[in-house]
Short mmCIF file of C-alpha atoms and ligand atoms in Angstrom, two decimals:
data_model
loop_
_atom_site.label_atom_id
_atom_site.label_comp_id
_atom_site.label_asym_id
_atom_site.label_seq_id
_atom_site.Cartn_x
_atom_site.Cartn_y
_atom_site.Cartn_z
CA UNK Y 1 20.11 20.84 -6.36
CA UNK Y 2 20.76 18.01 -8.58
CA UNK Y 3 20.62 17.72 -12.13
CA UNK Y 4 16.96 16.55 -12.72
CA UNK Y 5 17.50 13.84 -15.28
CA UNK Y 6 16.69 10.95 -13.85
CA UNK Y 7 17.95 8.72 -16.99
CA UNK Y 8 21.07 9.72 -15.99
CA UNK Y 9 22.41 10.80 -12.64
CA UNK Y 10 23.49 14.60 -12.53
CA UNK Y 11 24.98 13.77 -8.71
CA UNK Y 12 26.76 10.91 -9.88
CA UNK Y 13 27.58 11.09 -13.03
CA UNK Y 14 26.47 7.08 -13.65
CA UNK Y 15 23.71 6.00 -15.75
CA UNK Y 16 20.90 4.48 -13.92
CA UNK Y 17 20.32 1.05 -14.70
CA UNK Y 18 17.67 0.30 -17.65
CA UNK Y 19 15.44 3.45 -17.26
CA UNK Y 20 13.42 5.36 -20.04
CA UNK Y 21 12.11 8.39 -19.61
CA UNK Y 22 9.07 9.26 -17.30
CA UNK Y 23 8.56 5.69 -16.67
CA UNK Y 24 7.49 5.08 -12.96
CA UNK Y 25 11.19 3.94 -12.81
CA UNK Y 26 12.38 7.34 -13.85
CA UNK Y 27 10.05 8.71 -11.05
CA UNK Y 28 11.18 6.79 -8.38
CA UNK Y 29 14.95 7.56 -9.47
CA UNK Y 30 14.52 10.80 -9.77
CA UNK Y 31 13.12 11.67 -6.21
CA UNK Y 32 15.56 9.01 -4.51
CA UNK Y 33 18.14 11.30 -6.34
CA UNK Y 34 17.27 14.19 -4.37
CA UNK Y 35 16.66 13.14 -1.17
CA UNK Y 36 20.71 11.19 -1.65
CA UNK Y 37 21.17 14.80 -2.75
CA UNK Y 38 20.07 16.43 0.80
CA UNK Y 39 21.60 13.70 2.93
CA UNK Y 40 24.61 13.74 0.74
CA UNK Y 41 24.66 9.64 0.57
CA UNK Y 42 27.91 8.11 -0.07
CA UNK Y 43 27.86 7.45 -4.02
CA UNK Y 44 28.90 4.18 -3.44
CA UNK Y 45 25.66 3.48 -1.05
CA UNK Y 46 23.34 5.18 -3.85
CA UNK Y 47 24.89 3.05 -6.19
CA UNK Y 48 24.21 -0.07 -4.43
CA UNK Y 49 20.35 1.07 -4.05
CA UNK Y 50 19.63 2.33 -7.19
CA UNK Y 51 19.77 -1.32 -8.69
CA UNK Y 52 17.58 -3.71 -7.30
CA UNK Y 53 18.98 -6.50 -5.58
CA UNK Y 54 17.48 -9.80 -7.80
CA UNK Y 55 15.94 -9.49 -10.73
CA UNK Y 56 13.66 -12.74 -11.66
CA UNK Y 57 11.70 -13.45 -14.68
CA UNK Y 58 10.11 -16.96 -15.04
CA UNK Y 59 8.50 -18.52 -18.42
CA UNK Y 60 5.09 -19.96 -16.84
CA UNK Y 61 3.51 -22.84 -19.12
CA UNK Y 62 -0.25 -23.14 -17.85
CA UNK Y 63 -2.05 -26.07 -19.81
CA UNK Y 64 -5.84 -23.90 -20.64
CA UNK Y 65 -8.88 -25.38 -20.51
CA UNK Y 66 -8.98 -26.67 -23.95
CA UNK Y 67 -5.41 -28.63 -23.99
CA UNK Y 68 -3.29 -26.29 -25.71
CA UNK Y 69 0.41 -24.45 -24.18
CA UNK Y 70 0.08 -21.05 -23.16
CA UNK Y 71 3.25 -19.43 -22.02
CA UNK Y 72 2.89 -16.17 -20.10
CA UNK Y 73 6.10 -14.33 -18.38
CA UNK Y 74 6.14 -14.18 -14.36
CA UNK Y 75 8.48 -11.29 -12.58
CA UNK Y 76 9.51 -10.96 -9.74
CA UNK Y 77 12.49 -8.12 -8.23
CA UNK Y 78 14.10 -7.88 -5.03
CA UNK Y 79 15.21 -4.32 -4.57
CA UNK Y 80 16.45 -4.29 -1.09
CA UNK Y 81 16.76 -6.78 2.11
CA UNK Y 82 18.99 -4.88 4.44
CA UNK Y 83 16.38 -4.34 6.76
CA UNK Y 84 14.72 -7.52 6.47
CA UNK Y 85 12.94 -9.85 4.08
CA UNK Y 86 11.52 -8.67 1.44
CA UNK Y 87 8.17 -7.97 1.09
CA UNK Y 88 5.80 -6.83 -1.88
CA UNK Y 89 2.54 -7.30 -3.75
CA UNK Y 90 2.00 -9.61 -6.84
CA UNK Y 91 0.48 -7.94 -10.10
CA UNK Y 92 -1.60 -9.78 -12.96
CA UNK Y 93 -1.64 -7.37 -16.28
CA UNK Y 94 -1.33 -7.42 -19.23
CA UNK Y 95 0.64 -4.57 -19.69
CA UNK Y 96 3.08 -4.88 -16.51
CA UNK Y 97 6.46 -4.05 -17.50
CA UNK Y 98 9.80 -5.00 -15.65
CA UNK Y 99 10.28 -1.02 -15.20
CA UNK Y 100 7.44 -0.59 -13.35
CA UNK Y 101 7.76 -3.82 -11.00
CA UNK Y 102 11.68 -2.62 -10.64
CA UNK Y 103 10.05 1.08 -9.35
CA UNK Y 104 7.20 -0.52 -7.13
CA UNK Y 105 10.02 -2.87 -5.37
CA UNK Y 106 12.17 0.06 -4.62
CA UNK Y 107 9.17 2.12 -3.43
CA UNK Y 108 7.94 -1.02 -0.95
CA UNK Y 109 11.81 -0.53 0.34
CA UNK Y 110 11.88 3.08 1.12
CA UNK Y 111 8.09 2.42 2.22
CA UNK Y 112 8.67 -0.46 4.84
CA UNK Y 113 11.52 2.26 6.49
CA UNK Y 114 8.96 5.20 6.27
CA UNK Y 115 6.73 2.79 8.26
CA UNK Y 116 9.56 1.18 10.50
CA UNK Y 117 8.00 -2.18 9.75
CA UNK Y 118 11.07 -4.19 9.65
CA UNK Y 119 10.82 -5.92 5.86
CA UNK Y 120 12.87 -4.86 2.70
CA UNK Y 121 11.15 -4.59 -0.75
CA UNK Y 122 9.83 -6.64 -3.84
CA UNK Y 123 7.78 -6.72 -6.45
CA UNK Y 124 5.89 -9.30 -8.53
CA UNK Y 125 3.99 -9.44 -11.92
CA UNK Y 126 2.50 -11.79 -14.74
CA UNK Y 127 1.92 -10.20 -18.16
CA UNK Y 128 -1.89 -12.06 -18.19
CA UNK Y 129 -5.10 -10.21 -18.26
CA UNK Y 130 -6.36 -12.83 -15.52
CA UNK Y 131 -10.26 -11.63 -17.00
CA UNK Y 132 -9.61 -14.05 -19.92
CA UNK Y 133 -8.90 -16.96 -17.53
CA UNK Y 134 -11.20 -19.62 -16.37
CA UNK Y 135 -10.47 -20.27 -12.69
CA UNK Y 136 -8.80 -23.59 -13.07
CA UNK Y 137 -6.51 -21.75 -15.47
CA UNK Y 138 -5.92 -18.91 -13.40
CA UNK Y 139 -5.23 -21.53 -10.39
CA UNK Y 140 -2.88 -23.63 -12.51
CA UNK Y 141 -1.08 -19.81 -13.66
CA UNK Y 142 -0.68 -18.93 -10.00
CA UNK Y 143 0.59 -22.57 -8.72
CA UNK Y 144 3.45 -22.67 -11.47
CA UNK Y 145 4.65 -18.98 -10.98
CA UNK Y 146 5.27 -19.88 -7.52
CA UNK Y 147 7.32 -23.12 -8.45
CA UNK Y 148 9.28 -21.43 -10.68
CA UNK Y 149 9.83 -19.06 -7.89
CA UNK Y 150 10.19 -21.47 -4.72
CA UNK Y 151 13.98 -20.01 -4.21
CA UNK Y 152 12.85 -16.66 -4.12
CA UNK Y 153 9.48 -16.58 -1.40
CA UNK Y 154 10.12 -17.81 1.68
CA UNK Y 155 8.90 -16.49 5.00
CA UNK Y 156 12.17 -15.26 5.88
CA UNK Y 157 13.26 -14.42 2.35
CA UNK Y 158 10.45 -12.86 0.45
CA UNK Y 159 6.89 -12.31 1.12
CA UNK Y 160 4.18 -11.97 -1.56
CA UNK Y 161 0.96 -10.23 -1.14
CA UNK Y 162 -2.30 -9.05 -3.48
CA UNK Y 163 -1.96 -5.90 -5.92
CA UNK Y 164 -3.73 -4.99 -9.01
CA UNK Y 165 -6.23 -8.19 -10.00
CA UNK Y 166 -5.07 -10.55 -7.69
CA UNK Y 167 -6.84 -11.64 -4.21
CA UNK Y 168 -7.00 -14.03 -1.25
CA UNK Y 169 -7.86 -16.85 -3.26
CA UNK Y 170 -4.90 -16.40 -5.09
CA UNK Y 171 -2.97 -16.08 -1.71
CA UNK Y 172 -4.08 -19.12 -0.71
CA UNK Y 173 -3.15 -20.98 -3.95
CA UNK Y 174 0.38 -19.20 -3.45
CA UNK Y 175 0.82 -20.54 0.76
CA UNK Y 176 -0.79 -23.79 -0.61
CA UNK Y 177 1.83 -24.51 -3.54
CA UNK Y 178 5.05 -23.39 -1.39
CA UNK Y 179 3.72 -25.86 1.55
CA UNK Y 180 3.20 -28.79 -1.00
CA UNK Y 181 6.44 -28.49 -1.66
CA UNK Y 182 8.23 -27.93 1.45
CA UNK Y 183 5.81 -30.83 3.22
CA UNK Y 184 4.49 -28.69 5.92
CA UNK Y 185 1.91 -25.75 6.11
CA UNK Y 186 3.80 -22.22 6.26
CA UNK Y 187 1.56 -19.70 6.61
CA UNK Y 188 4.00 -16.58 6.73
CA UNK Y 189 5.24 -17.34 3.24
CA UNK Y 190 2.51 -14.53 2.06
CA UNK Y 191 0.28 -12.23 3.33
CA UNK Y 192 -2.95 -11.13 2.21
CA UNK Y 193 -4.39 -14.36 2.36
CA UNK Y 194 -8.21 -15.32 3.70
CA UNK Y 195 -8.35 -14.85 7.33
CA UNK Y 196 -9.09 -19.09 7.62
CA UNK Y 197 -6.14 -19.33 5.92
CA UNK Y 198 -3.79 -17.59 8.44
CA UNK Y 199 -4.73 -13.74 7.20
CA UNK Y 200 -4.90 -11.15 9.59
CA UNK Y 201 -8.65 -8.87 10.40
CA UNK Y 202 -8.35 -5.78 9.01
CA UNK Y 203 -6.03 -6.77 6.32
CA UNK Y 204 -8.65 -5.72 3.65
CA UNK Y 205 -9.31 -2.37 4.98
CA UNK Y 206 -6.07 -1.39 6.26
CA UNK Y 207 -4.33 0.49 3.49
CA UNK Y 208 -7.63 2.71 2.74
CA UNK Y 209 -7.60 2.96 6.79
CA UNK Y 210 -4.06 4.57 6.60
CA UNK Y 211 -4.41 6.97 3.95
CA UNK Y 212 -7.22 8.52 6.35
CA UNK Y 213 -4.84 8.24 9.16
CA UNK Y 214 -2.75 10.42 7.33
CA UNK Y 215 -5.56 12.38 5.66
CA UNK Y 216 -7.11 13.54 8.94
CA UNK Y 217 -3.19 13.98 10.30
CA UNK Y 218 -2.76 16.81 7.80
CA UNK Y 219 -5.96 18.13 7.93
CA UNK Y 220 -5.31 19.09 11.46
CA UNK Y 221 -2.18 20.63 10.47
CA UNK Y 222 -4.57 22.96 8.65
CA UNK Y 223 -7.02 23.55 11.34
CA UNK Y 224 -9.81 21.55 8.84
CA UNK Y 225 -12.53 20.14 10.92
CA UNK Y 226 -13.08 16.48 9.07
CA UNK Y 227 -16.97 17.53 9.26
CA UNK Y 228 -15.89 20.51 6.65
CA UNK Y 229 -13.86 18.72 4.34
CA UNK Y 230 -14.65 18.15 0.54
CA UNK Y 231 -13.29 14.67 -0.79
CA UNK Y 232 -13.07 13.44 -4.37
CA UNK Y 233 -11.68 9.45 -4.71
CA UNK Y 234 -10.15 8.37 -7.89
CA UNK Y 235 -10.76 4.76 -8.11
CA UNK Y 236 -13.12 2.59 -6.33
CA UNK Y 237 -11.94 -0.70 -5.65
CA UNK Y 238 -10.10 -1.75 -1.84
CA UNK Y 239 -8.06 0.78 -1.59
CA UNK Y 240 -10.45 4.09 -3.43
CA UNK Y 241 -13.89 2.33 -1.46
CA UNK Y 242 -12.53 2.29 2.16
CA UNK Y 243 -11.18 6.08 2.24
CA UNK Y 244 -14.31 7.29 0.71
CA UNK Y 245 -16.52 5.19 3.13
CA UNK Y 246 -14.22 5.71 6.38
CA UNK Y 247 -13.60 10.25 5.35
CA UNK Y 248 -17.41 9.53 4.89
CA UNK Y 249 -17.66 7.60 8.00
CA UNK Y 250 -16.24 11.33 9.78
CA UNK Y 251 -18.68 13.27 7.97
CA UNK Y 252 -16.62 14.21 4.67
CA UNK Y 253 -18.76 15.45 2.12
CA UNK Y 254 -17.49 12.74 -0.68
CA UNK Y 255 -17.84 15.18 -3.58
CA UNK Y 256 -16.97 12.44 -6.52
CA UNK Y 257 -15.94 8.76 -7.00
CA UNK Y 258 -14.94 6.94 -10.52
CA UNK Y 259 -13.74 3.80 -11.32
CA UNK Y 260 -12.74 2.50 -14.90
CA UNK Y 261 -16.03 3.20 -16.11
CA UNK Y 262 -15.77 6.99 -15.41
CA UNK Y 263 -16.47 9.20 -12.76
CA UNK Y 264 -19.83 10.08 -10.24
CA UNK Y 265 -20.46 13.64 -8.96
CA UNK Y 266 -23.08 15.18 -6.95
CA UNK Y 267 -22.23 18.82 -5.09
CA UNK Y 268 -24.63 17.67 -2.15
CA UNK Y 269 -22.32 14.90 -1.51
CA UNK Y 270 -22.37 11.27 -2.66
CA UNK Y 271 -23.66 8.40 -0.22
CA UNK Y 272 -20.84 6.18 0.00
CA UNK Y 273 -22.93 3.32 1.97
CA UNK Y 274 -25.09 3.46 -1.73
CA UNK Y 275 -22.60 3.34 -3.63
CA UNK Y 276 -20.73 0.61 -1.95
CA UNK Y 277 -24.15 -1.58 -2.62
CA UNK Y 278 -24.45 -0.11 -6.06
CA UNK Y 279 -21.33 -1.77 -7.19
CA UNK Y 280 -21.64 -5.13 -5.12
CA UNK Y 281 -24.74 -5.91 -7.31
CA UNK Y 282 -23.15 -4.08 -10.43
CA UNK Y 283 -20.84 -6.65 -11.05
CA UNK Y 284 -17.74 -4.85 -8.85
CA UNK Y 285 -18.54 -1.44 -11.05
CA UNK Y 286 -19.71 2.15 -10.34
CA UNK Y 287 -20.97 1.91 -14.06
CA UNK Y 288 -24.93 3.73 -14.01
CA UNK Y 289 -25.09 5.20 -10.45
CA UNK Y 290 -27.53 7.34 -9.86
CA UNK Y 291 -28.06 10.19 -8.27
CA UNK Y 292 -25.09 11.96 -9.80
CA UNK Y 293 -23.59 13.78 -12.82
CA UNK Y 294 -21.25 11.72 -14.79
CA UNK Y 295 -17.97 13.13 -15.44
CA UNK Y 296 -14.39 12.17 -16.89
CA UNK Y 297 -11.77 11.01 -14.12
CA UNK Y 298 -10.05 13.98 -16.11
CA UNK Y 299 -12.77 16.23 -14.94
CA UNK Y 300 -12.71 14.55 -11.69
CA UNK Y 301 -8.74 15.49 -10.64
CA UNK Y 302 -9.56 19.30 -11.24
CA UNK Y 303 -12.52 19.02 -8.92
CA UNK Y 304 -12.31 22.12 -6.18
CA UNK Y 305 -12.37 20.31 -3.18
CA UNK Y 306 -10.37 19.76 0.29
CA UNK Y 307 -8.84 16.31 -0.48
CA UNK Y 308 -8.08 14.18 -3.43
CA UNK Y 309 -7.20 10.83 -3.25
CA UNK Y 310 -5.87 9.37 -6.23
CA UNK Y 311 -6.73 6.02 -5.67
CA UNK Y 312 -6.50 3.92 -9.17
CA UNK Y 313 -2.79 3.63 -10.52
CA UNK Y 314 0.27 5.33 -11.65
CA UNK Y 315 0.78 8.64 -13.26
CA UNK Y 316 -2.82 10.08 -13.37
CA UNK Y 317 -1.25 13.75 -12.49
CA UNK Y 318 1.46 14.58 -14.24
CA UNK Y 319 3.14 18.00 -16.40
CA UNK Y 320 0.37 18.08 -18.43
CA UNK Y 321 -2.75 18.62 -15.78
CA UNK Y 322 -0.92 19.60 -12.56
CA UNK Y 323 -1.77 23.02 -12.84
CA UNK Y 324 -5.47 22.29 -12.80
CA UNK Y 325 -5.37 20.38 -9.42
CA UNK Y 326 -7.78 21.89 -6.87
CA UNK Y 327 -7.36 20.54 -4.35
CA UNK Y 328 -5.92 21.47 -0.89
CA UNK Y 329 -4.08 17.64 0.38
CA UNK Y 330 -3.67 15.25 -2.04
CA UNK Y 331 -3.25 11.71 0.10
CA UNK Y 332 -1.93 8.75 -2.66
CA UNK Y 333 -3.84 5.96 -2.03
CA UNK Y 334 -2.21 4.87 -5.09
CA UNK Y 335 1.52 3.94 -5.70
CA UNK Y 336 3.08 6.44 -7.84
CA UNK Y 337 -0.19 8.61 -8.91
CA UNK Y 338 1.87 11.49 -9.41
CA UNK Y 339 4.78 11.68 -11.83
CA UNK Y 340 7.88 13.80 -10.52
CA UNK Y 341 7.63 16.46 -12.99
CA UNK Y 342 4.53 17.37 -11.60
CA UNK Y 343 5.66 17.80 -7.87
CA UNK Y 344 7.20 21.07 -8.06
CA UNK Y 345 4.44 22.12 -10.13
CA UNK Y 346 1.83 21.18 -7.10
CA UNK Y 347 4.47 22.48 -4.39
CA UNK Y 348 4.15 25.69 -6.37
CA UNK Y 349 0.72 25.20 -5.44
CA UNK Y 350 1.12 24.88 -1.92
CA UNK Y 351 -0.59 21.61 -2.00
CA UNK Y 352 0.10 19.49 0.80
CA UNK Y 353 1.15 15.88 -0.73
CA UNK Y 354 1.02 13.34 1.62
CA UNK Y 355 3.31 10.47 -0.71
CA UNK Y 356 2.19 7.10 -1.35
CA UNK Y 357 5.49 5.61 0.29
CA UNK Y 358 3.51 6.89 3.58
CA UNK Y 359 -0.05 7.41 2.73
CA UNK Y 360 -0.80 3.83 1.53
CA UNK Y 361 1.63 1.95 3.88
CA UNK Y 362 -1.16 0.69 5.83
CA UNK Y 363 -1.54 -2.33 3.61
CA UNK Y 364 2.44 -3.65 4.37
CA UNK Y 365 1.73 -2.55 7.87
CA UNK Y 366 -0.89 -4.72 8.64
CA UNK Y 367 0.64 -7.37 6.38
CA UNK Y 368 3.71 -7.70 8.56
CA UNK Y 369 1.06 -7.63 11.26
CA UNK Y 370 -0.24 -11.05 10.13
CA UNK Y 371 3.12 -12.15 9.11
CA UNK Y 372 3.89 -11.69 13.05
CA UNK Y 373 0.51 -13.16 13.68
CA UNK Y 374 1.56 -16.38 11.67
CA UNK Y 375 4.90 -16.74 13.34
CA UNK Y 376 2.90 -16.79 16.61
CA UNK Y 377 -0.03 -19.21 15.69
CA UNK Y 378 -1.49 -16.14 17.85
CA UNK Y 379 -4.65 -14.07 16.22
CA UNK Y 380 -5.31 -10.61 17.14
CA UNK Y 381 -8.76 -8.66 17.11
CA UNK Y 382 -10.07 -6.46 14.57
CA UNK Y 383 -9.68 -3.61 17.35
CA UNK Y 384 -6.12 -4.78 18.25
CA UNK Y 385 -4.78 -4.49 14.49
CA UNK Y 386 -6.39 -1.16 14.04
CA UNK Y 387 -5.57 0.83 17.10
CA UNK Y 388 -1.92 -0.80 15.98
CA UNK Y 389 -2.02 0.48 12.46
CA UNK Y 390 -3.45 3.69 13.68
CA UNK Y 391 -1.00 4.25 16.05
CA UNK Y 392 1.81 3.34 13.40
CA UNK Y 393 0.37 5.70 10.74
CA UNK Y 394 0.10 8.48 12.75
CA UNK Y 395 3.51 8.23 14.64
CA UNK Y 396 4.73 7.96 10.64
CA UNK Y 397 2.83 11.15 9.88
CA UNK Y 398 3.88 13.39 13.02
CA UNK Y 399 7.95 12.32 12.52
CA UNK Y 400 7.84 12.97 8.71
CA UNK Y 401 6.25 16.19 9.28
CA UNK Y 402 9.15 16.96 11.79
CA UNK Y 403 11.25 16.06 9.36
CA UNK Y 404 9.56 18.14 6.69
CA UNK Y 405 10.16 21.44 8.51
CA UNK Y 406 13.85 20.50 9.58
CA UNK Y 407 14.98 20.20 6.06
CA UNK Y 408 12.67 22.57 5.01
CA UNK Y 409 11.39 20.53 2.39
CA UNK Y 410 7.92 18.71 1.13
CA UNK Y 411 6.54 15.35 2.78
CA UNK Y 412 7.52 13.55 -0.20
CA UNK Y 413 11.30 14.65 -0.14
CA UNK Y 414 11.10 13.92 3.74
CA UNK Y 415 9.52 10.18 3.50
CA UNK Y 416 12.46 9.80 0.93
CA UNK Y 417 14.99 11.45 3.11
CA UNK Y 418 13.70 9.28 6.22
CA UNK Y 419 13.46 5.94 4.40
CA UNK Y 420 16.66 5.57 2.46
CA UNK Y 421 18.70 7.20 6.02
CA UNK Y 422 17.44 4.63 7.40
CA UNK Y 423 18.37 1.93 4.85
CA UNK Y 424 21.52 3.34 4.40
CA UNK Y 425 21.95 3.75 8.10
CA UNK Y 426 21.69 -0.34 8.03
CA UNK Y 427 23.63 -0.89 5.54
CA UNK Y 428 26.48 1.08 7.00
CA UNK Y 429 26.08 -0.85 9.81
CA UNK Y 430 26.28 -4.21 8.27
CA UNK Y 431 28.98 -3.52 5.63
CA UNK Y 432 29.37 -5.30 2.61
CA UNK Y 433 29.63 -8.67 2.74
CA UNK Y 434 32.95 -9.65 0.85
P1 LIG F 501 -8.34 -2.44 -7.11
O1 LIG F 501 -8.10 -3.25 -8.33
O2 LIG F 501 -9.12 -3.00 -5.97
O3 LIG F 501 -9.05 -1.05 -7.51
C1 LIG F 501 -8.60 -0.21 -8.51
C2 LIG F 501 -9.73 0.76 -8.83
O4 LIG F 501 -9.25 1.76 -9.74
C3 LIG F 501 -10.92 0.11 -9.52
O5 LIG F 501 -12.11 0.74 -9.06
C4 LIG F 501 -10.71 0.46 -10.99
O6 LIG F 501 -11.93 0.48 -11.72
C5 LIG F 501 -10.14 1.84 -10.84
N1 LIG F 501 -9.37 2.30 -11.99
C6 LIG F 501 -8.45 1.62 -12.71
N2 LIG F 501 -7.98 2.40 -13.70
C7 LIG F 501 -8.60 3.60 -13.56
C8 LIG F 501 -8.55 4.82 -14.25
N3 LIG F 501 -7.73 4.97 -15.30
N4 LIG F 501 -9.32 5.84 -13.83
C9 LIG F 501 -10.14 5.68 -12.76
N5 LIG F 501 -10.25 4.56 -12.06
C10 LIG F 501 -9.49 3.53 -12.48
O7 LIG F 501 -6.87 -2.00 -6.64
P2 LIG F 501 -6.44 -1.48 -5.21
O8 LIG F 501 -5.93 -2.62 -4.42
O9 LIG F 501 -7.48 -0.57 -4.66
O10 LIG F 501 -5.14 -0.64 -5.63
C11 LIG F 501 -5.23 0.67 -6.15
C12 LIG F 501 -3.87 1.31 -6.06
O11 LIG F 501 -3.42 1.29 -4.70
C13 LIG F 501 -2.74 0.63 -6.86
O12 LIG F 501 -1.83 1.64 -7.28
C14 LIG F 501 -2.07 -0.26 -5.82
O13 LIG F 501 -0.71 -0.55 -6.17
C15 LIG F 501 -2.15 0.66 -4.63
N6 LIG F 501 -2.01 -0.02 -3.33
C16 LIG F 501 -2.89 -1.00 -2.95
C17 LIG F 501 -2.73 -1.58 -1.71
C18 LIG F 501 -3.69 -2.62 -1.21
O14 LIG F 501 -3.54 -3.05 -0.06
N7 LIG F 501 -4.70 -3.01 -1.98
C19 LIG F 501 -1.67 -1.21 -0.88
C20 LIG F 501 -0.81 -0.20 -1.28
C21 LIG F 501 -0.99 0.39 -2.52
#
């Protein structure tokens, strides 16, 4: 096995690129380490992947409300285009850090292959807490990030589409600002955006859709009806809501829910429809519900149950509470929700991890749905996307699990193993352009 150091590469002997340790970077390094490791990748090929392709970082001046400068710093990182253009979410925080939009990019690349949806991966992020911005501010933010970055999008270049805190609106001020300035409206320039707009149906629900695609994949690999299953959701916002409502749609118990302001348990099962009204008149928040215990989201990862679906953000299981994971399939709604030092801990546990890089790819599958849909000035229905996206998901699930028991070796290792043969594969193909 390789050297597990993922600062350094024990296969290759070469540093990777600008990685501290048990950053989501590190994570993502680490695992694509092992699965070069099992395919035994030409060095040269996993050097060319292990740095992204463009890295882009933009000073955005946004004139606030009351005249003065503010200056906040816009990212964006192409990992990978071999397969097509590339194609990733845009993040507002204020705590997003080049590192982890460098391991989200790489992860969109290895998860558009998983998927076979034909796009490479990218990433996007502005250090702003977009909660302190008026809407004009937050408009005028959006519009000049996507100036400074007209030579990057492009419908067949890159693709933007929502992630944490941003939304359609912002979408649309995205497709808006990139039209203005190439004098004609181009839809396909992002996804994600209101369905007016050019957005696809079943955008909003599709990535919550496919990690219960995949959820009730694996629990008929272990014989679990979905009528006996015990779900806990960490999280409780587009992704988190829809797989608690649709596992509660097939008669799930949903054991617990949280969101940032802490989690909601009842043993008799929690009534998702409820809760989904609770928190559209509680200001987007689970904060008060009734009818359940509150508990920690701590408390709520070592909940015995059937599935958990860690549905908030990175590195919520990790070394130090891996061992108390109950759970019997853990789908990752999330991207990255476990670090890499705590897979072996959880294989040790037999749990069956179905890996974000498959589990949440519903979101870029439908995007590249609309994408096609834009291209076409041709609209599909609701039931047209999701008997696609179903289809897609599942076909995923069935070949990784093939994979799985060729190697011998967890989902996770086998999504990595598919994805990057398959990139490399490509890039074989194509060469290197000299
Ligand atoms: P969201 O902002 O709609 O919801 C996030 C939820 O997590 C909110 O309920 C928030 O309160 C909760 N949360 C945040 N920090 C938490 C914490 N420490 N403990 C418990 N709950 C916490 O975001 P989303 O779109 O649902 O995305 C969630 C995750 O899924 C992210 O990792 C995102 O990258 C990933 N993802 C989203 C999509 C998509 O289509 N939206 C696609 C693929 C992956």
């Amino acid at each position: 096995m390789p050297k597990k150091d993922s600062t350094q590469s024990g296969y290759y002997k070469e540093p990777a690129p600008h990685v501290s340790n048990d950053s989501p970077f590190a994570s993502m390094m680490e695992r694509f380490e092992t699965a070069a490791k099992i395919l035994e990748l030409d060095p040269g090929v996993f050097k060319y992947l292990s740095s992204p392709e463009k890295v882009v970082t933009v000073s955005i001046p946004v004139t606030m409300d009351d005249g003065r400068i503010e200056v906040f710093e816009g990212i964006r990182v192409v990992h990978n285009s071999i397969l097509g253009p590339s194609k990733g979410g845009i993040r507002y925080a204020p705590d997003v850090t080049l590192d982890e939009v460098k391991a989200l990019a790489a992860w969109m690349t290895w998860k558009c292959a998983v998927v076979n949806v034909p796009f490479g991966g990218a990433k996007g992020g502005v250090r702003v807490n977009p909660k302190e911005l008026s809407q004009g501010e937050l408009e005028r933010l959006t519009r000049r990030y996507t100036a400074n970055m007209f030579d990057v999008f492009g419908p067949d270049k890159d693709i933007p589409a929502p992630d944490m805190n941003t939304n359609e609106q912002i979408m649309a001020w995205i497709m808006d600002t990139y039209s203005m300035k190439q004098h004609r409206t181009e839809t396909a320039v992002v996804t994600g955006k209101p369905i007016i707009l050019g957005g696809s149906k079943g955008r909003r629900e599709a990535t919550g859709r496919g990690v219960v695609t995949c959820t009730l994949a694996a629990l008929g690999k272990l014989k679990i009806s979905p009528s006996n299953t015990s779900v806990v959701v960490q999280g409780f916002g587009n992704v988190g809501s829809v797989s608690a409502q649709l596992m509660y749609e097939q008669g799930a118990k949903i054991l617990a829910i949280s969101d940032l302001s802490g989690g909601y348990y009842n043993e008799n099962g929690i009534n998702i429809d409820q809760a989904l009204k609770y928190v559209q008149e509680n200001g987007n928040s689970l904060e008060g519900f009734p009818n359940a215990e509150p508990i920690t989201n701590e408390e709520l990862l070592k909940l015995k149950c059937d599935v958990l679906i860690p549905a908030a953000k990175e590195d919520q299981i990790n070394k130090n509470n891996a061992s108390d994971v109950n759970a019997r399939i853990i789908a990752e709604g999330a991207n990255g929700p476990v670090t890499a030092n705590a897979d072996p801990i959880l294989e040790d546990k037999e749990i069956m991890v179905i890996p974000d890089i498959l589990a949440n790819a519903g979101g870029v599958t439908v995007s590249y749905f609309e994408w096609v849909q834009d291209r076409h000035g041709y609209f599909w229905t609701e039931e047209r996307v999701n008997r696609r996206l179903n289809r897609m998901m599942r076909e995923s699930f069935d070949n990784l699990f093939k994979v799985s028991g060729k190697y011998n070796i967890t989902l996770r290792q086998a999504a990595y193993v598919y994805g990057i043969d398959r990139v490399a594969t490509t890039l074989k193909l194509r060469g290197i352009y000299a």
